[in-house]
Coordinates of C-alpha atoms in Angstrom, one line a residue:
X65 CA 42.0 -16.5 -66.0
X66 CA 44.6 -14.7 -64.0
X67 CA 42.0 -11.5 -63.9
X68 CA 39.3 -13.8 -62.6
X69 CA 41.2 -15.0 -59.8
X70 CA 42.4 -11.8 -58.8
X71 CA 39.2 -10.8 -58.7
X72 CA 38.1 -13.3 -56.4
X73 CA 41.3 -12.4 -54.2
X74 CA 40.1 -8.7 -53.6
X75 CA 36.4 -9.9 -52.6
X76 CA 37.8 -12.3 -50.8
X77 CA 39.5 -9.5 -48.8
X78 CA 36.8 -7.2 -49.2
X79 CA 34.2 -9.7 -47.6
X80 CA 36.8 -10.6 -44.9
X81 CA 37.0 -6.5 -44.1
X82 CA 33.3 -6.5 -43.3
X83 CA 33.7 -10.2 -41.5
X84 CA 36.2 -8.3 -39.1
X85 CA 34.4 -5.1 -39.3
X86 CA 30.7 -6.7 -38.1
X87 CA 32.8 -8.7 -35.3
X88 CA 34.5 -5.5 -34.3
X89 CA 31.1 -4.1 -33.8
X90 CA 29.6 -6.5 -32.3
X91 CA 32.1 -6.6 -29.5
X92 CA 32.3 -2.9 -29.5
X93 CA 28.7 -2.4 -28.5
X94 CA 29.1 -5.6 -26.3
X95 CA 31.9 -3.9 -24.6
X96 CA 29.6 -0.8 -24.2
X97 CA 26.3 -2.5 -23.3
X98 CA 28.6 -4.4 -20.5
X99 CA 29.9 -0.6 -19.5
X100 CA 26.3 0.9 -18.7
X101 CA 25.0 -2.7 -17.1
X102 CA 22.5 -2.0 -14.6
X103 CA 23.5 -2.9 -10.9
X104 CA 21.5 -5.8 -9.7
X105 CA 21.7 -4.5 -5.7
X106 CA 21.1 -1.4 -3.8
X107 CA 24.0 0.0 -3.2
X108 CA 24.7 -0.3 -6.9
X109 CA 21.7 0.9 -7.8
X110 CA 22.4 4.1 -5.6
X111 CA 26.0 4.3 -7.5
X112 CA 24.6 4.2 -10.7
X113 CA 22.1 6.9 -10.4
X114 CA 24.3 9.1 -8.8
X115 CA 26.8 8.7 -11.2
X116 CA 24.2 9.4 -14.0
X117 CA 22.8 12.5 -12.2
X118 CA 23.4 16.3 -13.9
X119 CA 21.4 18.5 -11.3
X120 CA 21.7 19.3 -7.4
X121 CA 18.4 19.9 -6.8
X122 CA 15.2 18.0 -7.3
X123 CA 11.5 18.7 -6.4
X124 CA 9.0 16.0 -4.6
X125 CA 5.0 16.3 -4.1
X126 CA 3.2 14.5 -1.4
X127 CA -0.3 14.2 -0.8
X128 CA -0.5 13.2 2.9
X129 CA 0.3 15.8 5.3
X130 CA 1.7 13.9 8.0
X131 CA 4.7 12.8 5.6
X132 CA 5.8 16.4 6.6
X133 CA 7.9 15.5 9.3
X134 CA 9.7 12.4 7.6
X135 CA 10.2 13.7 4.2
X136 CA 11.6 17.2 6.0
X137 CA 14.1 14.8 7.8
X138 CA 14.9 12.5 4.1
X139 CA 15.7 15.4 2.6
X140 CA 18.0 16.5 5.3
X141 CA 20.0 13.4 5.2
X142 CA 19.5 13.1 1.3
X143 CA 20.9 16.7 0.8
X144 CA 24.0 16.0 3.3
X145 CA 24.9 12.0 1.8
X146 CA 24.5 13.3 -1.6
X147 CA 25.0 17.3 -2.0
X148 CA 21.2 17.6 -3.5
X149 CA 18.9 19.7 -2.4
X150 CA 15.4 18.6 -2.1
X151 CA 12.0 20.7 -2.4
X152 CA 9.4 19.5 -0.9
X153 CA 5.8 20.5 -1.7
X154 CA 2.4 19.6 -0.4
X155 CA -0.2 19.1 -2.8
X156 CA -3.9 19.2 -1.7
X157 CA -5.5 19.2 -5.3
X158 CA -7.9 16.9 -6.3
X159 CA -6.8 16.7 -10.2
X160 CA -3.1 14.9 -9.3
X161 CA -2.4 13.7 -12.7
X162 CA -3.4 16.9 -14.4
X163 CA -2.0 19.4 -12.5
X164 CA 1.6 17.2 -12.6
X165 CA 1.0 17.3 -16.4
X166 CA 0.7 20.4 -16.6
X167 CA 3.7 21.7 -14.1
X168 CA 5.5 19.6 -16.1
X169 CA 5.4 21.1 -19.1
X170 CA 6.4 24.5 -17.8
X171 CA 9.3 23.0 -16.6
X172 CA 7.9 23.5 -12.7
X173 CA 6.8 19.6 -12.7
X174 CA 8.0 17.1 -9.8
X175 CA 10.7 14.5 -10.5
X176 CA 9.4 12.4 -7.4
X177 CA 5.7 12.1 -6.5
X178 CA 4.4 10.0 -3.5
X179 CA 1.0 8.4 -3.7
X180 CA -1.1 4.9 -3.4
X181 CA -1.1 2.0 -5.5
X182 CA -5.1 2.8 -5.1
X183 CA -4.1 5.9 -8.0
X184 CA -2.0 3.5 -10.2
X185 CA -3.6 2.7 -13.3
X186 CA -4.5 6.5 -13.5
X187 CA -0.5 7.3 -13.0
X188 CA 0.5 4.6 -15.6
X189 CA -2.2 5.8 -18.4
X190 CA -1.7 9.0 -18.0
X191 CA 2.4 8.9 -18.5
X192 CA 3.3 10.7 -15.6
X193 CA 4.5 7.5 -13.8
X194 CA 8.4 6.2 -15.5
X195 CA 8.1 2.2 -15.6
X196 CA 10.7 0.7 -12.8
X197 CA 12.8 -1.3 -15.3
X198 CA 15.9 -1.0 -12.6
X199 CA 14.7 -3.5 -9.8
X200 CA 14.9 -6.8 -10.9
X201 CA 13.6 -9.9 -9.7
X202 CA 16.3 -11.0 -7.1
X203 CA 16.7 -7.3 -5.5
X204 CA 12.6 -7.7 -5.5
X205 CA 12.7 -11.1 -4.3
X206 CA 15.4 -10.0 -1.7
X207 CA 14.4 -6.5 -0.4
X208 CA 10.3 -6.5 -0.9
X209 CA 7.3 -9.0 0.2
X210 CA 5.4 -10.1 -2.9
X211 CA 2.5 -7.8 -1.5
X212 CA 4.2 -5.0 -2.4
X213 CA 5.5 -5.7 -5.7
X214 CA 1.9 -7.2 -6.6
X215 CA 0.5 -3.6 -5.3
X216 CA 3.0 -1.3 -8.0
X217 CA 2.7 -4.0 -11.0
X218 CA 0.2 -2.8 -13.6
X219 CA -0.5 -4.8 -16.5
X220 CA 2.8 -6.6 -16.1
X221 CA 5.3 -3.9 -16.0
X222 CA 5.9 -2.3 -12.2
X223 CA 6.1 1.3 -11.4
X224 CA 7.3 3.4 -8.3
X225 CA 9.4 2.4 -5.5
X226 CA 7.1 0.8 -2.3
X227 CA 7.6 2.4 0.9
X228 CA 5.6 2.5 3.0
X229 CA 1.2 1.2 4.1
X230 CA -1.5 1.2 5.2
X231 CA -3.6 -1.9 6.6
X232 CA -6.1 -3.0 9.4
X233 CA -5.2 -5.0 12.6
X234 CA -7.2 -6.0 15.4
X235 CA -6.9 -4.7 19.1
X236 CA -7.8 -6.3 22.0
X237 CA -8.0 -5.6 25.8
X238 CA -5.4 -8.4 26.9
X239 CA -7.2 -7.7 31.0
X240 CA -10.3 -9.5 29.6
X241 CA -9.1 -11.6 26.8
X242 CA -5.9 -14.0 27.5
X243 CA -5.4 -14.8 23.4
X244 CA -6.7 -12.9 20.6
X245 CA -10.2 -14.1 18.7
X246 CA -9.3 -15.8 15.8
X247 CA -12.8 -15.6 14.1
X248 CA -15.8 -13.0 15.0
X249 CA -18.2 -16.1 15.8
X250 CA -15.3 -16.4 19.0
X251 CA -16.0 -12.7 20.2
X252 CA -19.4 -13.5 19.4
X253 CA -18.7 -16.5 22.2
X254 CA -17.1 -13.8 24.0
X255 CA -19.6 -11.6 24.3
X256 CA -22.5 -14.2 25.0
X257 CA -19.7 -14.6 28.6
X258 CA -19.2 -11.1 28.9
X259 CA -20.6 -9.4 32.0
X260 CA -20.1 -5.7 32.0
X261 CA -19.2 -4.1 35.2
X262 CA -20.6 -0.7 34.9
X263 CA -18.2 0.6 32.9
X264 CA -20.0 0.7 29.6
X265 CA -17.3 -1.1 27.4
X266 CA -18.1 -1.4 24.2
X267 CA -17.3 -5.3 22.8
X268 CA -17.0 -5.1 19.6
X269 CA -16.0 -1.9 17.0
X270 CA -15.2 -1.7 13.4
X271 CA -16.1 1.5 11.2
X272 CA -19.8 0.1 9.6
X273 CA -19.8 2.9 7.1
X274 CA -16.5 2.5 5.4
X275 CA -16.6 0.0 2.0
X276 CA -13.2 -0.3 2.4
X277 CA -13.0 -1.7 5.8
X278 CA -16.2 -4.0 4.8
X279 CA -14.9 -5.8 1.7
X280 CA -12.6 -8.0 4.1
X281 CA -15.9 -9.5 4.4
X282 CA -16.2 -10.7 1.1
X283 CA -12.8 -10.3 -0.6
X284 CA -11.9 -14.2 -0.2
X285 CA -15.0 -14.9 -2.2
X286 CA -15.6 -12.1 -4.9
X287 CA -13.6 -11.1 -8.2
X288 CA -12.3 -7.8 -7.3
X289 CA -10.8 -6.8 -10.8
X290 CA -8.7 -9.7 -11.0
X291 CA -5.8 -11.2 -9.4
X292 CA -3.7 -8.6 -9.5
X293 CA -6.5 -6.1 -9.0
X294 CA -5.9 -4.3 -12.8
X295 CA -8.6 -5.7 -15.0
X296 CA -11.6 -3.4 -14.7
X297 CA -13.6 -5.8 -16.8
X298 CA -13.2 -9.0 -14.3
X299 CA -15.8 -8.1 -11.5
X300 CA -17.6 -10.5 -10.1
X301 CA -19.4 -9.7 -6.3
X302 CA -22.9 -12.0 -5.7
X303 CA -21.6 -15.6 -6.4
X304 CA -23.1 -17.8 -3.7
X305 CA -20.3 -17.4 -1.3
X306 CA -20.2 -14.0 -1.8
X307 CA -23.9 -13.4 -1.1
X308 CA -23.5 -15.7 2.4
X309 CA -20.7 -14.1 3.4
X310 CA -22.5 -10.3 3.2
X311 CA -25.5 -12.3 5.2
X312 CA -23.1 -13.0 7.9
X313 CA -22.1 -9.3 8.1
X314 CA -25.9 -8.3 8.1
X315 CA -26.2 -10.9 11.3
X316 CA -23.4 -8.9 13.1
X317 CA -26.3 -5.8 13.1
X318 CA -28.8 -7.1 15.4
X319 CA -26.0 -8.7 18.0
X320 CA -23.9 -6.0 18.3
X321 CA -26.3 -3.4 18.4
X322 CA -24.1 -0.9 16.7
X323 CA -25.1 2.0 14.9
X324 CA -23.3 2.8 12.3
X325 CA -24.3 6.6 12.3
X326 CA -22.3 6.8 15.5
X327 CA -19.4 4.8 14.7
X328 CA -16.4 6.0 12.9
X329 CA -12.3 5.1 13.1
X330 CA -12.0 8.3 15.0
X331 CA -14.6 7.4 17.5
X332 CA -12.8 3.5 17.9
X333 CA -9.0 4.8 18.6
X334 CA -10.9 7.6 20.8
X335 CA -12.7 4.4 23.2
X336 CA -9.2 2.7 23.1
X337 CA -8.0 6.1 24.6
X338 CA -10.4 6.4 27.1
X339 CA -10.3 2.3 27.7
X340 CA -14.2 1.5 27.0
X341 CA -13.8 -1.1 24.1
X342 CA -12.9 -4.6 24.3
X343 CA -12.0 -5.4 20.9
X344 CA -11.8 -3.1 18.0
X345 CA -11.0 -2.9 14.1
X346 CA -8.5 -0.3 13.3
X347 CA -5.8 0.7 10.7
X348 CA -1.9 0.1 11.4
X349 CA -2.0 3.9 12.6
X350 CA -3.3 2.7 15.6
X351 CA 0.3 1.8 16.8
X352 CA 1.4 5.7 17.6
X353 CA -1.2 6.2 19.8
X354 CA -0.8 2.9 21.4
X355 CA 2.8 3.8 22.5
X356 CA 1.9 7.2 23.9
X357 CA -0.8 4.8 26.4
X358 CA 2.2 2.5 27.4
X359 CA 4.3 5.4 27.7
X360 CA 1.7 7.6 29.9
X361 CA 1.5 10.4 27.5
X362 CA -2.1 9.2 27.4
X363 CA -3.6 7.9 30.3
X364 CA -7.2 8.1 31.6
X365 CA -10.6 9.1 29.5
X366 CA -9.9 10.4 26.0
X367 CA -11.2 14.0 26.9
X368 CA -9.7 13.9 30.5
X369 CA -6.0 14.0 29.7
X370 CA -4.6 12.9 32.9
X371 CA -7.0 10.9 34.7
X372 CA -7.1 7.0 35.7
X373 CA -9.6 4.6 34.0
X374 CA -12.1 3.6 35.3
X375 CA -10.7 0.0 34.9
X376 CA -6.9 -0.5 33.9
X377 CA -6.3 -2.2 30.1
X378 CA -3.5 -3.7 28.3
X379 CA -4.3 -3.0 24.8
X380 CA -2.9 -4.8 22.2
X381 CA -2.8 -6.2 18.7
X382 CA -4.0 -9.4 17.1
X383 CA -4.6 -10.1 12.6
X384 CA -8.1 -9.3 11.5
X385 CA -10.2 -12.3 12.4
X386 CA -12.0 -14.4 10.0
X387 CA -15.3 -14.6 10.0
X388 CA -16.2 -18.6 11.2
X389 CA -14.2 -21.8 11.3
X390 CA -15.2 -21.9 7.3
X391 CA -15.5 -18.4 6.4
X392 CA -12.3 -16.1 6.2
X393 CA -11.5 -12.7 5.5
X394 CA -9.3 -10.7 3.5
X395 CA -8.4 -6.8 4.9
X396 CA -7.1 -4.7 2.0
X397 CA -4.0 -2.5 2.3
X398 CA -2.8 0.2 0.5
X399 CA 1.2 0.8 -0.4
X400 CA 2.7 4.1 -1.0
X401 CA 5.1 4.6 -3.6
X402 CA 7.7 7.2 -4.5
X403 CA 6.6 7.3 -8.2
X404 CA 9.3 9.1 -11.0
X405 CA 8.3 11.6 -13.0
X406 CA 9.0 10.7 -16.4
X407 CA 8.6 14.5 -17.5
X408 CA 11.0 15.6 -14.6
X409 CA 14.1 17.6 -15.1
X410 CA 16.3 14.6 -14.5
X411 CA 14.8 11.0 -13.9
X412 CA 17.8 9.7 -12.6
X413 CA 18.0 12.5 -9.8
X414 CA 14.5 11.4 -9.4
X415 CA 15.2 7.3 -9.2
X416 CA 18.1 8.2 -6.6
X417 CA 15.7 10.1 -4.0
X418 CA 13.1 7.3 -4.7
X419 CA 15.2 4.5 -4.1
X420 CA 16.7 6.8 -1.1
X421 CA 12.8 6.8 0.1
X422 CA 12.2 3.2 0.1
X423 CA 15.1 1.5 0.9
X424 CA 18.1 3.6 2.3
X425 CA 15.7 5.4 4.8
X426 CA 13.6 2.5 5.7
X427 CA 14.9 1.9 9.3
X428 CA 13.5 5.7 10.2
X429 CA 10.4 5.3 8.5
X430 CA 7.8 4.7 11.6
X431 CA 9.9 7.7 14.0
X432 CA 9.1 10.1 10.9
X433 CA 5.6 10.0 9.9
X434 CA 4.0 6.8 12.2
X435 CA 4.1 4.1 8.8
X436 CA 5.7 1.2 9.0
X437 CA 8.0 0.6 6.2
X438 CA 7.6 -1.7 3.4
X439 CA 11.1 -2.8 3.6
X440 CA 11.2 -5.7 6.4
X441 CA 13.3 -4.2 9.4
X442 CA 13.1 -8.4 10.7
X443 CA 14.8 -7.6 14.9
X444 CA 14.2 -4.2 14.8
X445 CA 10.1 -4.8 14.4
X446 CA 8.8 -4.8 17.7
X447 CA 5.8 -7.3 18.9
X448 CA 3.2 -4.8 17.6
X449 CA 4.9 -3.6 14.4
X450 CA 6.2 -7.5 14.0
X451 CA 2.3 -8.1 13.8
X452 CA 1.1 -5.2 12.2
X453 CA 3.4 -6.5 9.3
X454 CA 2.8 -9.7 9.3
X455 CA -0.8 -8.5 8.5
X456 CA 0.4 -6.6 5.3
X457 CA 1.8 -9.8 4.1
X458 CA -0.9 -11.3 4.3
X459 CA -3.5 -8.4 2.6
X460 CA -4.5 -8.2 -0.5
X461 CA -2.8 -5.0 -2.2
X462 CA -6.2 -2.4 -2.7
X463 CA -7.3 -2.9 -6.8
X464 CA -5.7 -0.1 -8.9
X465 CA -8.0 0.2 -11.3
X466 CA -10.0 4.0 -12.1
X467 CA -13.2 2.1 -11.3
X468 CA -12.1 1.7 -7.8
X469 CA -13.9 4.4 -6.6
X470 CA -17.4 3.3 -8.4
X471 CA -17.1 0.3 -6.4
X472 CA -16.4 2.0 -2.9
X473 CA -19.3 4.6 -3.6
X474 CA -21.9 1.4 -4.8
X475 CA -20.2 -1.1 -2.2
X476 CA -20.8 1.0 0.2
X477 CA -24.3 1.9 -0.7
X478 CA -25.0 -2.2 -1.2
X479 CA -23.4 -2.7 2.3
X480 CA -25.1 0.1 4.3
X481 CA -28.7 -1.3 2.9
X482 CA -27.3 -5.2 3.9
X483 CA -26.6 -3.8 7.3
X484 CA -29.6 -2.2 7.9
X485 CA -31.9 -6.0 7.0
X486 CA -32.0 -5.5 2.9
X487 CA -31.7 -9.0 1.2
X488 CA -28.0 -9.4 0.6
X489 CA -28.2 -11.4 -2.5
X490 CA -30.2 -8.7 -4.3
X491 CA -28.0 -6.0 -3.1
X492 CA -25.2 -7.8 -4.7
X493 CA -27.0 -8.5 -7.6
X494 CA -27.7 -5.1 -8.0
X495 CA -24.1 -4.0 -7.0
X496 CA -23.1 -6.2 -9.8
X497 CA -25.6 -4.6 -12.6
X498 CA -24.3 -1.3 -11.5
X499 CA -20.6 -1.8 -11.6
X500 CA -21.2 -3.8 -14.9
X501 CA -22.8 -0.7 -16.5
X502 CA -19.5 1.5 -14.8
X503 CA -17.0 -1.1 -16.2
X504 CA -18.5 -0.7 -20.2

């Protein structure tokens, strides 16, 4: 009996060890997982990377060229707040995702690559974009308009660090036109009023040709690849408001007598230059060349440096119109992202410069490449850039999906025919058989 009892007496100790031993652990790896907890704020954030950092150099790709200038000057200021030298290298390819692959597995691959949200499903599938796991909601709800994160979320995770886009804006010539338009049927009222003086202004401008610009036309209305713009399979363009919204557009044809053969984004910013359009539809990189007209730098006709207009403007900038009282519009816009190589020689070098990109070096953004930042600079906007990014939060973030470009070849096919008196509602239709086929 004795034996028994001490035998339960040495379990009972035994169990008790592990009791201890599994508590001991528990707070062990509790006291760890609480030592490597992931800031919740910037300048955390920036802390922790650096801290987890074991190179001092780091190499980034970018694919527009005039990003030279800003990105020369980031890594500047990265390689002086920091001690890392960064390489920068322009890459003109056409096979992105492939050619990073394969640098990167000769140990030559990028640990920072900037690029749209357009290109994102093709990043994500392909692996050579690291899921951002380190913003969480607050810093996103605190430092980046929903349009943003909804343009680097892809099938619910998000990738890349937003900083900086793309987007369209209307100008106006504030001598003729005391407020903006708010719809095209109100320059359409405009120009029924209009008398032209001899100075063969242009009313009304918008690059015909380009799908891109043209789907603010029907974005409200169609199913662009879903809400979030990452479902290839949910694509749905000739429902009935679709289909009256695209007859609209074919309307604008005949009254605005514009040819869409001799119309182009160059050709609008160069009759802004010169002063002989009224209203025109351009992207946000309008705004550099705006300035350099208040400031003088560009003054008279277009190829006549120098000279006076022939009749003085005031140019400036107004959202994209709707379409009527009923109808609206949509503009896309595309976000740029610093996007992390998961591949690179070190990914937490490669986070730092990222978040560097996007957040630390926001307020220098538009005086390094023309782009306003993603990052809301609040007073420091000015009235144009105040507007301008307004706009963007008001876009709809371009679809991400590897189908996009289908649909800008076909859509663009479908609108040039609209535009030129084919039925709208069988372009559509056909638009819709076409991309259906694409999507399978």
């Amino acid at each position: 009996m004795k034996k028994i009892v001490r035998c339960r007496k040495i379990s009972m100790v035994i169990l008790m060890f592990f009791v201890i031993a599994a508590f001991t652990g528990c707070a062990g790896r509790q006291q760890e997982s609480e030592s490597v907890q992931i800031p919740s704020n910037y300048d955390g954030l920036i802390k922790y990377f650096e801290a987890q950092k074991t190179a001092d150099s780091i190499t980034c790709w970018y694919t527009n060229e005039e990003d030279q200038n800003w990105l020369d000057a980031a890594a500047n200021d990265f390689e002086k707040e920091f001690g890392v030298k960064v390489k920068l290298v322009y890459y003109d390819g056409v096979s992105l995702m492939d050619d990073l692959n394969q640098a990167s597995q000769t140990g030559d691959g990028p640990e920072v690559y900037l690029l749209g949200n357009d290109q994102l499903e093709l990043a994500a599938n392909s692996g050579m974009a690291e899921e951002n796991t380190y913003i969480n909601d607050a810093l996103w709800k605190d430092k980046y308009p929903e349009v943003a994160k909804n343009a680097v979320t892809y099938q619910g995770k998000q990738y890349g660090y937003p900083v900086y886009f793309d987007t369209y804006c209307l100008v106006y010539d504030a001598k003729l036109l005391q407020t903006a338009p708010a719809s095209i049927d109100d320059i359409l009222d405009f120009l029924d009023a209009y008398e032209d003086t001899g100075s063969t202004k242009a009313v009304f401008r918008w690059d015909v040709a380009d799908p891109y610009i043209n789907t603010m036309f029907l974005a409200s209305y169609a199913n662009l690849f879903g809400e979030n713009g990452d479902d290839a399979t949910a694509f749905q363009i000739n429902s009935e408001q679709s289909v009256a919204a695209m007859e609209y557009f074919q309307s604008l044809s005949a009254y605005l007598w514009m040819n869409k053969d001799n119309i182009s984004h160059d050709t609008i910013m160069r009759r802004i230059q010169d002063g002989t359009l009224v209203l025109g539809l351009c992207k946000s990189d309008i705004l550099p060349t705006l300035y350099e007209m208040q400031s003088g730098k560009i003054s008279g006709n277009a190829d006549n440096e120098g000279e006076e207009n022939p009749e003085e403007t005031d140019y400036k900038i107004s959202y994209v119109p709707s379409l009527t009282k009923e109808m609206t519009s949509a503009p896309f816009s595309t976000t740029y992202n610093a996007f992390v190589n998961p591949y690179g020689a070190d990914t937490s070098l490669g986070n730092l410069f990222s978040m560097f990109l996007s957040c630390g070096y926001a307020d220098r953004q538009f005086a390094g490449n023309g782009k306003l930042p993603v990052i809301d600079q609040k007073d420091s906007f000015d009235e144009l850039q105040r507007i301008i990014y307004a706009q963007y939060l008001n876009s709809k973030p371009v679809p991400k999906v590897m189908v996009l470009g289908d649909y800008l070849t076909e859509g663009g096919i479908a609108f040039d025919a609209i535009w030129s008196g084919e039925d709208a509602k069988e372009q559509l239709d056909a638009l819709q058989t076409k991309m259906e086929e694409k999507i399978k």
